[in-house]
Each structure stands twice: as C-alpha cells, then as structure tokens.
Amino acid sequence: MRSNRFLLGTLATAALLTLAACGGGGDSDDVTIDLSNDRGSIQRNPPTLLAERTNVAFTTALRFNADGSANANGQAILELAGVPPTTDTAFLPCGVDVRYLQYGTVGSAGEKTNASGVLYLPTGAGCTGPRPIVLHAHGTTTAKDYNLALLGSTNAAAGETTIIAAMYAAKGMIVVAPNYAGYEQSSLGYHPYLHADQQSKDMIDALTAARKAIAKINGPVSDNGKLLLTGYSQGAHVAMATARALRAAGQPVTALAGGSGPYALAAFADDIFRSAPETVGAKSGPIVGGTLFAPLLTNSWQRAYGNLYTSASELYNATWATGIESLLPTTLTDAQLFGVPPNTPKLPQAALFDADLPGGVVGSPFYGATTGSGLIKTSYAAAVQSDIAAQPCATGSSPATCTPAHPLRVAAKANDLRTGWQAGYLTFPIFMCGGADDPTVYYSNTERTQAYFLGLGMPAQFVRALDLKVAQTGDSTAITNLKAAFQARITRIATEAGANALAAVAQNYHATVAPFCSAATAGFFSQVLNPPVP
C-alpha cells in the first residue's frame, strides 16, 4: 500500500534510465483501432512499440552507468535476479520489447472507461515459442501519471518497471502490467482503490487486451496458457482478487504470489482503528502512510457503495475536508501534498487521528497534537471503534461470522479476500511474502490469510508464507541468502540514519521488502513452471 514514489526505495533509483535510451521499432500498416472502451477491447492493435532491448544491452545498462562507472543499484537488481552483478560475461537470459497497452474497462459503478499499461515480450534466440504470462499488479501510488510503460527517470513508475523487466520479462516470461483505471491517460476521474470487484475486472480486461495483442503481433513469442498472478502491497490484494474472479469465471490460474498485501481487510481495518492490540504483541494503530491511503480508500468505497458519509466533512477534519475527494491520485509532489514550506499542506504527513481519540497517544506523530489537526474526525473514528467493540472482525481466520454495522467496516468486509472462495477454486499454489516488522501493511494480513486457506483444506505446501525477517526450518540456500541480504539492507538504513534509526527503518521498511519479495516470487514461479523431477 505504500506510495510507489517510495516503493522501491533506493534500490532502483540509479537504474531508472536503464531502458530509457531504447529505440522504438515500427509495426506493419495492419493496425486496428477500437475506441469503444468495451471491456477487454484494445484501442490500438498491435500496441505501440516503445522500446527494444537485447539481453546484453539491458544487463550492461544495469551493470554500468552511462559514464562507465559501476551502477551499484542496477547491480543490486541483477543480484536479486540471479545474475552475477560484476561478471561482464553473465547476462539476463532474454531481451525485452516494451509495448504501450491501451484497453477498455469499467469503473466501480460499471461505467465504461479506458486504462493503460505495459506489455513486455521477451526476445532473443533462446526466448521464443510459447511462454507463460505474468499478470502484475502495482502497489499504491499517488502519482496520477504513473505509467509502467515509461522507463525514463521522470516517471514515478520507472523503478518498478525496471524490476518487472529484470525479474520476469528478461527471464522469458510475457508480462502484462496495467496502470489501473484512474491513472495515466484513463478518463475515469477517480481510482477504485482496493475495490476488489472493479480491480479484478481491470486486471482481467488488461489481460484480455494483451492476449489480443500477442495474437495480432504473431511474432516469435506466443501465450502458452499458463497464467502467473503477482503484485505487491495494494497489488497483492488486486492479484488475489483477480485470481478469485478468474476461478469464479471458470478460467485457469497457474500460480498466485503476493507481497505484503492487505488481504484481510476486515481485520486490518479494525487493527488500525482499535485503541489497543487484539492480542499481546500484535500490531495495531495507525500505519505508516495512512494519511495517503485513507483518501484513496474512502473515495473509492464511497463511489462504490455511497454510504461511508453524507459529506467529506463528516469523515475528515475541516482543515483537510475541502477538495479531498478529488485530491488523489494527483500531479502534486510530496512536498506540495504535505506542505513543505512554502507550500500549504493538503494532508497531514502522519497524523491519521487526533490525540483525543480513545487510545490516542499524545506526542506520537500518528495522532494530531491539537483537535482537528489529524486527518480523520474523532467522532467518526470513535463510531468505528464502538462498532469494533460490538462486533469485532479480527478474531479468527475468516470474517464470515462478523456482522459489522458501521459502513466503513461493512465495506472492509466486502473487500476482505478471506471470503468468496468456492469449492474447486483453489487449484493452484499460493505464495505470500512479507516482513514481520512492516508498519505499513501488518504481516498479520499474511498470517490470517494463510490460516484461512489452510482452513479450506489447502495442503500446507500449496499455501506458503515467507517472512523475510525470520529464519525458518527448511529454508533453501537461496532463501537464506535472500533473508540475509534483506536484513543487511535494513541494518544499513538504520546505521546511516544514526539517531533517527527507528524512524528511518519504519519509513522505509515496507519499500525495502518489495524487491526482495519480487526475487522470491520469481523463484517461486520458476519452481511452479519447472517442478523438480521426483
């Protein structure tokens, strides 16, 4: 859920120009235009080819900067992708073609709209023939122009798209990654954030359009019918919702992998609002990044259900209420959003609640020091707390027996992914990755969701969870090394921050987990596609 402006941390910041210098190629004159915005339609087929990169050129650009100096961050990506970062003769297996995908989909009310994304096609002599598709869902971003098809440093998506290219496309997989309705050139005036029904439709529509494009291109790469779903943070929720929707429609899914996803939304929402942890040692209270997520979430669910509030001033304190329903996604910078001088703040940086809320902590940055300085009104938050006390949703591994009355909690239950899985849906392995100390998306989401799937009768080996913090019996050498590298990066963040170590780790933890979960996901997909011979 963390804003993708921070999602990849410092890992990819020097690798953003990796593909930016690629030249686009041409297509034949046989181009079909469809502006109907019907679900799964493709506006331009074949989609525009934005960039071409050989495996050698791509690897070299990650390994070295333009001036020939070592690209430390690009080399870190190569290492996570399993390529020796400083060995000049070792390369990613495949090159990549990058195509700009524009397709028709729907908003929360079923209204027609358009959206965009990227289609990656692997290239190279050893990367032809039928290939699996990775359907990737991105995490939370406040950037309206977020575009995974752009690979230059000026776009907020540049870091993530470099990771996708290296981890999946350059290893021989077709990649489809939508920007989502409400972003980039989409005409939808809002983003249906964590609205499981709409977001799964958006993903399926992007996949449908991409398959039409692959058939139209009729190149050396084709779809072999195997579908791998993945995403991080918000994207993990989207990927799991999409898997459920595909299975409900009788469509096959080969595997699902999610990183740090807010799957158990009914319980997670309760944890954020509750005044004390449900159990000793459990995480609760406001989350890092909560003041960005709240407007995205409430605007989305208000559009979908219409009953979270009668006016924004019922939910938000007066300082923030005006204009908040149309604030995100935005073209504003973080400095403009949070009011770094001389800007006037549009949102508080951390204070989700006021300190006078029951359980509020005076002096904590997550609670406004003065009445009205936090984002959410105490009267609204206290009503949620009262409903939690009357009918908690956090107990147990499923919200099925929970009957919340408050409309915000009703919406959270409706989008909790521990519901709606019918007999016969779970025919594929599930992998969930995260970090136990995540202050943005509590790891309890993964634990509760794993327990739910196990309770449905899934074998333990088919629903696996990886905590990057904790060594586990049976960890492979690769996973042991991955965990060590993750812990080393957390230690480095703390060391470099000195006296501000705790705050620095909290601010960067969720973002730091992301590339390591991507590497673990790539390994999981490889095992699914190439199971060991008994």
Coordinates of C-alpha atoms in Angstrom, one line a residue:
M1 CA 0.0 0.0 0.0
R2 CA 3.0 2.3 0.4
S3 CA 3.1 5.0 -2.3
N4 CA 5.2 3.8 -5.2
R5 CA 7.2 7.0 -5.0
F6 CA 8.9 5.2 -2.2
L7 CA 8.1 1.6 -3.2
L8 CA 11.5 0.5 -4.5
G9 CA 13.4 2.6 -2.0
T10 CA 16.9 3.5 -3.2
L11 CA 17.4 0.1 -4.9
A12 CA 16.3 1.3 -8.3
T13 CA 17.0 5.0 -8.2
A14 CA 20.1 4.8 -10.3
A15 CA 18.7 2.2 -12.6
L16 CA 15.7 4.2 -13.8
L17 CA 17.3 5.1 -17.2
T18 CA 18.1 1.5 -17.9
L19 CA 15.8 1.2 -20.8
A20 CA 15.1 4.9 -21.5
A21 CA 17.5 5.1 -24.4
C22 CA 16.0 2.2 -26.2
G23 CA 14.7 3.0 -29.6
G24 CA 11.2 2.0 -30.5
G25 CA 10.5 0.0 -33.6
G26 CA 7.8 0.1 -36.2
D27 CA 4.9 -2.2 -36.9
S28 CA 3.2 -3.1 -40.1
D29 CA 0.4 -0.9 -41.5
D30 CA -2.1 -3.5 -40.3
V31 CA -3.3 -1.6 -37.3
T32 CA -6.8 -1.9 -35.8
I33 CA -8.3 1.0 -33.8
D34 CA -11.1 0.4 -31.3
L35 CA -12.3 3.3 -29.2
S36 CA -15.4 1.6 -27.9
N37 CA -14.0 1.1 -24.4
D38 CA -15.8 -2.2 -24.2
R39 CA -14.4 -4.5 -21.6
G40 CA -11.2 -6.1 -22.9
S41 CA -11.1 -4.0 -26.1
I42 CA -7.7 -2.8 -27.3
Q43 CA -7.5 0.8 -28.6
R44 CA -4.6 0.2 -30.9
N45 CA -3.7 -3.3 -32.0
P46 CA -0.8 -4.0 -32.2
P47 CA 0.0 -1.7 -29.3
T48 CA 2.8 0.9 -29.9
L49 CA 6.3 -0.5 -29.6
L50 CA 8.1 1.9 -27.3
A51 CA 11.4 0.2 -26.7
E52 CA 13.6 -2.8 -27.7
R53 CA 16.5 -4.0 -25.7
T54 CA 18.7 -7.0 -26.2
N55 CA 19.7 -9.1 -23.1
V56 CA 23.3 -7.9 -23.4
A57 CA 22.3 -4.2 -23.6
F58 CA 19.8 -4.5 -20.8
T59 CA 22.2 -6.2 -18.5
T60 CA 25.0 -3.8 -19.3
A61 CA 22.8 -0.8 -18.6
L62 CA 22.0 -2.3 -15.2
R63 CA 25.7 -3.1 -14.5
F64 CA 27.2 0.3 -15.6
N65 CA 26.2 3.9 -15.7
A66 CA 26.5 5.9 -18.9
D67 CA 29.9 7.1 -18.0
G68 CA 31.2 3.6 -17.4
S69 CA 31.2 3.7 -13.7
A70 CA 29.6 0.9 -11.6
N71 CA 25.8 1.2 -11.3
A72 CA 25.5 -0.1 -7.7
N73 CA 21.7 -0.1 -7.6
G74 CA 21.4 -1.7 -11.0
Q75 CA 23.9 -4.3 -9.9
A76 CA 21.7 -5.0 -6.8
I77 CA 18.8 -5.7 -9.2
L78 CA 20.9 -8.1 -11.2
E79 CA 22.0 -9.9 -8.0
L80 CA 18.3 -10.3 -6.9
A81 CA 17.6 -11.5 -10.4
G82 CA 20.3 -14.2 -10.0
V83 CA 22.8 -12.7 -12.4
P84 CA 26.4 -12.1 -11.1
P85 CA 26.4 -8.3 -10.9
T86 CA 30.1 -7.7 -11.8
T87 CA 30.8 -10.5 -14.2
D88 CA 30.9 -9.0 -17.7
T89 CA 30.2 -12.3 -19.4
A90 CA 27.0 -13.1 -17.4
F91 CA 23.7 -11.7 -18.8
L92 CA 20.0 -11.8 -18.2
P93 CA 18.6 -14.6 -20.5
C94 CA 16.3 -12.5 -22.7
G95 CA 15.9 -9.1 -24.2
V96 CA 12.6 -7.2 -23.9
D97 CA 10.2 -5.4 -26.2
V98 CA 8.1 -2.8 -24.5
R99 CA 4.6 -2.0 -25.8
Y100 CA 2.1 0.6 -24.6
L101 CA -1.2 -1.2 -24.0
Q102 CA -4.5 0.8 -24.0
Y103 CA -7.7 -1.0 -23.2
G104 CA -11.3 -0.7 -22.3
T105 CA -12.6 -1.5 -18.7
V106 CA -15.1 -0.2 -16.2
G107 CA -15.3 1.9 -13.0
S108 CA -16.8 1.0 -9.7
A109 CA -20.3 1.6 -10.9
G110 CA -19.8 -0.4 -14.1
E111 CA -19.3 2.8 -16.2
K112 CA -17.2 2.4 -19.3
T113 CA -13.8 3.8 -19.2
N114 CA -10.3 3.3 -20.5
A115 CA -7.0 2.4 -18.9
S116 CA -3.4 1.7 -20.0
G117 CA -0.4 -0.4 -19.1
V118 CA 2.5 -2.2 -20.5
L119 CA 3.0 -5.4 -22.4
Y120 CA 6.5 -6.9 -22.2
L121 CA 7.6 -9.5 -24.7
P122 CA 10.8 -11.5 -24.2
T123 CA 13.2 -11.5 -27.1
G124 CA 16.3 -13.4 -28.2
A125 CA 17.2 -16.7 -29.7
G126 CA 16.6 -18.7 -26.6
C127 CA 13.4 -16.9 -25.7
T128 CA 10.9 -17.8 -28.4
G129 CA 7.9 -20.0 -28.7
P130 CA 5.0 -20.5 -26.2
R131 CA 5.6 -18.5 -23.0
P132 CA 3.7 -18.1 -19.7
I133 CA 2.1 -14.7 -18.9
V134 CA 2.9 -12.8 -15.6
L135 CA -0.1 -10.5 -14.8
H136 CA 1.5 -8.0 -12.4
A137 CA -0.5 -5.5 -10.2
H138 CA 1.4 -2.5 -8.9
G139 CA 1.2 -1.0 -5.4
T140 CA -0.2 2.2 -4.1
T141 CA 0.8 5.4 -5.8
T142 CA -0.4 8.9 -5.5
A143 CA 1.1 9.9 -8.9
K144 CA -1.7 10.4 -11.4
D145 CA 0.8 10.0 -14.4
Y146 CA 2.0 6.6 -13.1
N147 CA 2.9 4.6 -16.3
L148 CA 4.6 1.3 -16.3
A149 CA 5.3 1.6 -20.0
L150 CA 7.6 4.6 -19.5
L151 CA 11.2 3.8 -18.5
G152 CA 12.7 7.2 -18.0
S153 CA 13.6 8.7 -14.7
T154 CA 10.9 11.4 -14.9
N155 CA 8.0 8.9 -14.3
A156 CA 7.2 7.6 -10.9
A157 CA 6.9 4.0 -12.3
A158 CA 10.4 3.9 -13.7
G159 CA 11.9 1.9 -10.8
E160 CA 9.1 -0.7 -10.7
T161 CA 9.1 -1.3 -14.4
T162 CA 12.9 -1.9 -14.3
I163 CA 12.3 -4.6 -11.6
I164 CA 9.5 -6.2 -13.6
A165 CA 11.6 -6.3 -16.7
A166 CA 14.6 -7.9 -14.9
M167 CA 12.7 -10.3 -12.8
Y168 CA 10.2 -11.6 -15.3
A169 CA 10.4 -10.5 -18.9
A170 CA 14.2 -10.9 -19.1
K171 CA 13.8 -14.4 -17.8
G172 CA 11.5 -15.4 -20.7
M173 CA 8.0 -14.6 -19.4
I174 CA 5.4 -12.3 -21.1
V175 CA 4.4 -9.6 -18.7
V176 CA 1.1 -7.7 -18.6
A177 CA 1.0 -4.8 -16.0
P178 CA -1.9 -2.4 -16.0
N179 CA -1.6 1.2 -14.7
Y180 CA -5.3 0.8 -13.5
A181 CA -8.3 2.9 -14.2
G182 CA -8.0 6.5 -12.9
Y183 CA -4.2 6.7 -13.7
E184 CA -2.2 7.9 -16.6
Q185 CA -4.5 8.7 -19.6
S186 CA -7.6 7.0 -18.1
S187 CA -10.6 9.2 -18.4
L188 CA -12.0 7.9 -15.0
G189 CA -12.0 10.8 -12.5
Y190 CA -11.0 8.6 -9.5
H191 CA -9.2 5.4 -8.8
P192 CA -11.2 2.4 -7.4
Y193 CA -8.6 1.7 -4.8
L194 CA -8.9 -1.7 -3.1
H195 CA -12.3 -2.3 -4.6
A196 CA -11.9 -6.0 -5.3
D197 CA -14.7 -6.3 -7.9
Q198 CA -13.5 -3.4 -10.1
Q199 CA -9.8 -4.0 -9.7
S200 CA -10.1 -7.7 -10.7
K201 CA -12.2 -6.6 -13.8
D202 CA -9.5 -4.1 -14.6
M203 CA -6.8 -6.8 -14.5
I204 CA -8.8 -9.3 -16.5
D205 CA -9.6 -6.6 -19.1
A206 CA -5.9 -5.8 -19.4
L207 CA -5.1 -9.5 -19.8
T208 CA -7.8 -9.9 -22.5
A209 CA -6.5 -7.0 -24.4
A210 CA -2.9 -8.2 -24.1
R211 CA -3.8 -11.6 -25.5
K212 CA -5.4 -10.0 -28.5
A213 CA -2.2 -8.0 -29.0
I214 CA 0.0 -11.1 -28.8
A215 CA -2.1 -12.8 -31.4
K216 CA -2.1 -9.8 -33.6
I217 CA 1.7 -9.3 -33.4
N218 CA 2.1 -13.0 -34.3
G219 CA 5.7 -12.9 -33.5
P220 CA 8.2 -15.4 -32.2
V221 CA 6.6 -15.4 -28.8
S222 CA 3.1 -16.8 -28.0
D223 CA 0.9 -17.4 -25.0
N224 CA 1.2 -21.0 -23.7
G225 CA -1.9 -20.6 -21.5
K226 CA -0.1 -20.6 -18.1
L227 CA -1.0 -17.6 -16.0
L228 CA 1.0 -16.3 -13.1
L229 CA -0.5 -13.6 -10.9
T230 CA 1.5 -11.3 -8.7
G231 CA 1.6 -7.9 -7.1
Y232 CA 3.0 -6.0 -4.1
S233 CA 1.1 -4.2 -1.4
Q234 CA -2.1 -2.9 -3.0
G235 CA -1.1 -5.0 -6.0
A236 CA -1.0 -8.2 -3.9
H237 CA -4.7 -7.6 -2.9
V238 CA -5.5 -6.9 -6.5
A239 CA -3.7 -10.0 -7.7
M240 CA -5.5 -12.3 -5.2
A241 CA -8.9 -10.7 -6.0
T242 CA -8.2 -11.3 -9.7
A243 CA -7.3 -15.0 -9.1
R244 CA -10.6 -15.4 -7.3
A245 CA -12.6 -13.7 -10.1
L246 CA -10.9 -15.8 -12.8
R247 CA -11.7 -19.0 -11.0
A248 CA -15.3 -17.9 -10.4
A249 CA -15.5 -17.4 -14.2
G250 CA -14.0 -20.9 -14.8
Q251 CA -10.7 -19.6 -16.1
P252 CA -7.4 -21.3 -15.2
V253 CA -4.7 -19.8 -12.9
T254 CA -1.3 -21.4 -12.7
A255 CA 0.0 -19.7 -9.6
L256 CA -0.5 -16.7 -7.3
A257 CA 2.2 -14.8 -5.5
G258 CA 1.6 -11.7 -3.4
G259 CA 3.9 -9.4 -1.3
S260 CA 2.8 -7.6 1.8
G261 CA -0.8 -7.5 0.8
P262 CA -3.7 -6.1 2.8
Y263 CA -5.7 -9.3 2.1
A264 CA -7.6 -9.5 5.4
L265 CA -9.1 -6.0 5.2
A266 CA -11.8 -6.5 7.8
A267 CA -9.3 -7.4 10.4
F268 CA -6.7 -4.9 9.2
A269 CA -9.1 -2.0 9.3
D270 CA -10.1 -2.9 12.8
D271 CA -6.4 -3.1 13.8
I272 CA -5.8 0.4 12.5
F273 CA -8.7 1.9 14.4
R274 CA -8.6 -0.1 17.6
S275 CA -7.2 1.6 20.7
A276 CA -5.1 -1.5 21.8
P277 CA -3.8 -4.7 20.1
E278 CA -6.3 -7.5 19.9
T279 CA -3.6 -9.9 21.4
V280 CA -0.4 -9.3 23.2
G281 CA 2.4 -8.5 20.8
A282 CA 0.1 -7.8 17.9
K283 CA 0.4 -4.7 15.8
S284 CA -2.4 -2.1 15.9
G285 CA -3.0 1.6 15.5
P286 CA -2.3 4.0 12.6
I287 CA 0.1 2.8 9.9
V288 CA 3.0 4.5 8.1
G289 CA 1.5 6.1 5.0
G290 CA -2.0 6.1 6.4
T291 CA -2.8 9.7 5.5
L292 CA -2.2 8.9 1.9
F293 CA -4.1 5.6 1.8
A294 CA -7.2 6.9 3.7
P295 CA -8.4 9.4 1.0
L296 CA -7.8 6.9 -1.8
L297 CA -9.7 4.2 0.1
T298 CA -12.7 6.2 1.3
N299 CA -13.2 7.9 -2.1
S300 CA -13.1 4.5 -3.8
W301 CA -15.5 2.9 -1.4
Q302 CA -17.8 6.0 -1.3
R303 CA -18.0 5.7 -5.1
A304 CA -18.8 2.0 -4.9
Y305 CA -21.2 2.0 -2.0
G306 CA -22.3 5.6 -1.5
N307 CA -22.8 5.3 2.3
L308 CA -19.5 5.9 4.0
Y309 CA -20.5 9.5 4.7
T310 CA -23.0 12.2 3.7
S311 CA -20.3 14.7 3.1
A312 CA -16.5 14.6 3.4
S313 CA -16.7 16.9 6.4
E314 CA -18.4 14.1 8.3
L315 CA -15.3 11.9 8.0
Y316 CA -12.4 14.4 7.7
N317 CA -11.4 17.3 9.9
A318 CA -12.2 20.7 8.5
T319 CA -8.6 21.5 7.7
W320 CA -8.4 18.7 5.2
A321 CA -12.0 18.1 4.0
T322 CA -12.3 20.6 1.2
G323 CA -11.2 19.1 -2.0
I324 CA -10.1 15.8 -0.5
E325 CA -12.5 13.7 -2.6
S326 CA -10.7 14.7 -5.8
L327 CA -7.2 15.1 -4.3
L328 CA -5.7 11.6 -5.2
P329 CA -4.3 10.5 -7.5
T330 CA -2.5 13.8 -8.1
T331 CA 0.1 15.7 -10.1
L332 CA 1.3 17.3 -6.9
T333 CA 4.7 16.4 -5.4
D334 CA 5.0 15.1 -1.9
A335 CA 6.4 18.4 -0.8
Q336 CA 3.2 20.1 -2.1
L337 CA 0.9 17.4 -0.6
F338 CA 2.5 17.6 2.9
G339 CA 3.1 21.3 2.9
V340 CA 6.9 21.5 2.9
P341 CA 7.4 25.3 3.0
P342 CA 6.4 27.4 1.2
N343 CA 3.6 25.0 0.3
T344 CA 0.3 24.8 2.2
P345 CA -0.4 21.2 3.3
K346 CA -3.2 19.3 1.6
L347 CA -2.7 16.3 4.0
P348 CA -1.0 15.8 7.4
Q349 CA 2.2 13.8 7.0
A350 CA 1.5 11.1 9.6
A351 CA -1.4 12.1 11.9
L352 CA -4.3 9.9 10.9
F353 CA -6.3 10.6 14.0
D354 CA -6.4 13.3 16.8
A355 CA -4.8 12.5 20.1
D356 CA -8.2 12.8 21.9
L357 CA -9.4 9.6 20.2
P358 CA -9.7 6.8 22.8
G359 CA -6.3 5.1 22.8
G360 CA -4.6 8.1 21.1
V361 CA -1.0 8.7 22.1
V362 CA -0.1 12.3 22.9
G363 CA 3.2 13.2 21.3
S364 CA 3.0 10.5 18.6
P365 CA 3.3 11.7 15.0
F366 CA 0.4 9.4 14.2
Y367 CA -2.0 11.5 16.4
G368 CA -2.6 15.2 15.9
A369 CA -1.5 17.2 18.9
T370 CA -4.4 19.6 18.6
T371 CA -8.0 18.9 17.9
G372 CA -8.7 18.9 14.2
S373 CA -5.0 18.6 13.2
G374 CA -5.3 14.9 12.4
L375 CA -6.9 13.7 9.2
I376 CA -9.9 11.8 10.5
K377 CA -12.5 13.3 12.8
T378 CA -12.6 11.8 16.3
S379 CA -16.4 11.5 16.1
Y380 CA -16.1 9.3 13.0
A381 CA -13.2 7.2 14.3
A382 CA -14.9 6.7 17.7
A383 CA -18.0 5.4 16.0
V384 CA -15.8 2.9 14.2
Q385 CA -14.2 1.9 17.5
S386 CA -17.7 1.4 19.1
D387 CA -18.7 -0.9 16.2
I388 CA -15.5 -2.8 16.6
A389 CA -16.2 -3.4 20.3
A390 CA -19.7 -4.5 19.5
Q391 CA -18.7 -6.9 16.7
P392 CA -15.0 -7.4 16.2
C393 CA -13.8 -8.8 12.9
A394 CA -10.2 -9.5 13.8
T395 CA -10.8 -12.7 15.8
G396 CA -10.4 -16.0 13.8
S397 CA -9.2 -16.6 10.3
S398 CA -12.3 -15.6 8.4
P399 CA -14.7 -12.6 8.6
A400 CA -17.7 -14.9 7.7
T401 CA -19.3 -14.7 11.2
C402 CA -18.5 -11.0 11.7
T403 CA -21.5 -8.6 11.2
P404 CA -20.3 -5.0 11.3
A405 CA -22.8 -2.2 11.3
H406 CA -20.6 0.8 10.5
P407 CA -20.5 1.4 6.7
L408 CA -16.7 1.7 6.6
R409 CA -16.4 -1.7 8.3
V410 CA -19.1 -3.2 6.1
A411 CA -17.1 -2.1 3.0
A412 CA -13.9 -3.5 4.5
K413 CA -15.5 -6.9 5.0
A414 CA -16.9 -6.8 1.4
N415 CA -13.3 -6.4 0.1
D416 CA -11.7 -8.9 2.5
L417 CA -10.2 -11.7 0.4
R418 CA -10.9 -14.4 3.0
T419 CA -14.4 -14.7 1.5
G420 CA -15.9 -15.9 -1.7
W421 CA -13.7 -18.9 -2.4
Q422 CA -15.9 -21.7 -3.5
A423 CA -15.2 -25.4 -3.8
G424 CA -13.0 -26.1 -6.8
Y425 CA -11.5 -22.6 -7.0
L426 CA -8.2 -23.4 -5.2
T427 CA -6.5 -25.5 -7.9
F428 CA -3.2 -23.6 -7.9
P429 CA -0.3 -22.9 -5.4
I430 CA -0.3 -19.6 -3.4
F431 CA 2.8 -17.9 -2.2
M432 CA 2.8 -14.9 0.2
C433 CA 5.8 -12.9 1.2
G434 CA 6.4 -10.0 3.6
G435 CA 8.3 -8.8 6.7
A436 CA 7.2 -9.3 10.3
D437 CA 8.0 -5.7 11.3
D438 CA 6.2 -4.0 8.4
P439 CA 4.5 -0.9 9.9
T440 CA 2.6 -0.1 6.7
V441 CA 0.8 -3.4 5.9
Y442 CA 0.8 -5.5 9.1
Y443 CA 2.2 -9.0 8.5
S444 CA -0.9 -10.4 10.3
N445 CA -2.6 -10.0 6.9
T446 CA -0.5 -12.8 5.6
E447 CA -0.8 -14.9 8.7
R448 CA -4.6 -14.6 8.8
T449 CA -5.0 -15.3 5.1
Q450 CA -2.7 -18.3 5.1
A451 CA -4.7 -19.7 8.1
Y452 CA -7.9 -19.1 6.1
F453 CA -6.7 -21.1 3.0
L454 CA -5.4 -23.9 5.2
G455 CA -8.8 -23.9 6.9
L456 CA -10.3 -24.5 3.5
G457 CA -8.3 -27.7 3.2
M458 CA -5.4 -26.5 1.1
P459 CA -2.3 -28.6 1.7
A460 CA 0.5 -26.6 3.6
Q461 CA 2.8 -27.0 0.6
F462 CA 0.3 -25.2 -1.6
V463 CA -0.1 -22.1 0.5
R464 CA 3.3 -20.9 1.6
A465 CA 4.2 -17.8 3.5
L466 CA 7.7 -16.3 3.7
D467 CA 8.7 -13.9 6.5
L468 CA 11.9 -12.2 5.4
K469 CA 12.8 -11.4 9.0
V470 CA 12.6 -14.9 10.5
A471 CA 14.8 -17.9 9.7
Q472 CA 12.5 -20.9 9.1
T473 CA 13.3 -24.6 9.2
G474 CA 13.6 -25.9 5.6
D475 CA 14.7 -22.5 4.1
S476 CA 16.7 -23.2 0.9
T477 CA 20.1 -21.7 0.5
A478 CA 18.6 -19.1 -1.9
I479 CA 16.0 -18.0 0.7
T480 CA 18.6 -18.0 3.5
N481 CA 20.8 -15.7 1.4
L482 CA 17.8 -13.5 0.4
K483 CA 16.8 -13.0 4.1
A484 CA 20.4 -12.2 5.0
A485 CA 20.5 -9.6 2.2
F486 CA 17.3 -8.1 3.4
Q487 CA 18.4 -7.8 7.0
A488 CA 21.7 -6.3 5.8
R489 CA 19.8 -3.6 4.0
I490 CA 17.6 -2.8 7.0
T491 CA 20.7 -2.6 9.1
R492 CA 22.3 -0.3 6.6
I493 CA 19.2 2.0 6.7
A494 CA 19.4 2.2 10.5
T495 CA 23.2 2.8 10.5
E496 CA 23.0 5.6 8.0
A497 CA 20.2 7.3 9.9
G498 CA 22.1 7.4 13.2
A499 CA 20.0 8.9 15.9
N500 CA 16.9 8.7 13.7
A501 CA 17.3 5.0 13.0
L502 CA 13.9 3.9 14.3
A503 CA 12.0 6.4 12.2
A504 CA 14.1 5.7 9.1
V505 CA 13.5 2.0 9.3
A506 CA 9.8 2.5 9.9
Q507 CA 9.6 4.9 7.0
N508 CA 11.5 2.6 4.6
Y509 CA 10.6 -0.9 5.8
H510 CA 7.7 -1.6 3.5
A511 CA 9.5 -0.3 0.5
T512 CA 12.6 -2.3 1.3
V513 CA 10.7 -5.5 1.4
A514 CA 9.4 -5.1 -2.2
P515 CA 12.3 -6.1 -4.4
F516 CA 13.2 -9.0 -2.1
C517 CA 9.7 -10.3 -2.4
S518 CA 9.9 -9.9 -6.1
A519 CA 13.0 -12.0 -6.2
A520 CA 11.3 -14.7 -4.0
T521 CA 8.3 -14.6 -6.3
A522 CA 10.5 -15.1 -9.4
G523 CA 12.0 -18.2 -7.7
F524 CA 8.5 -19.5 -6.8
F525 CA 7.3 -19.1 -10.3
S526 CA 10.4 -20.9 -11.6
Q527 CA 9.6 -23.8 -9.3
V528 CA 5.9 -23.9 -10.4
L529 CA 6.9 -23.8 -14.1
N530 CA 9.8 -26.3 -13.7
P531 CA 8.9 -28.7 -10.9
P532 CA 11.7 -30.9 -9.7
V533 CA 11.7 -34.4 -11.1
P534 CA 10.8 -36.9 -8.4

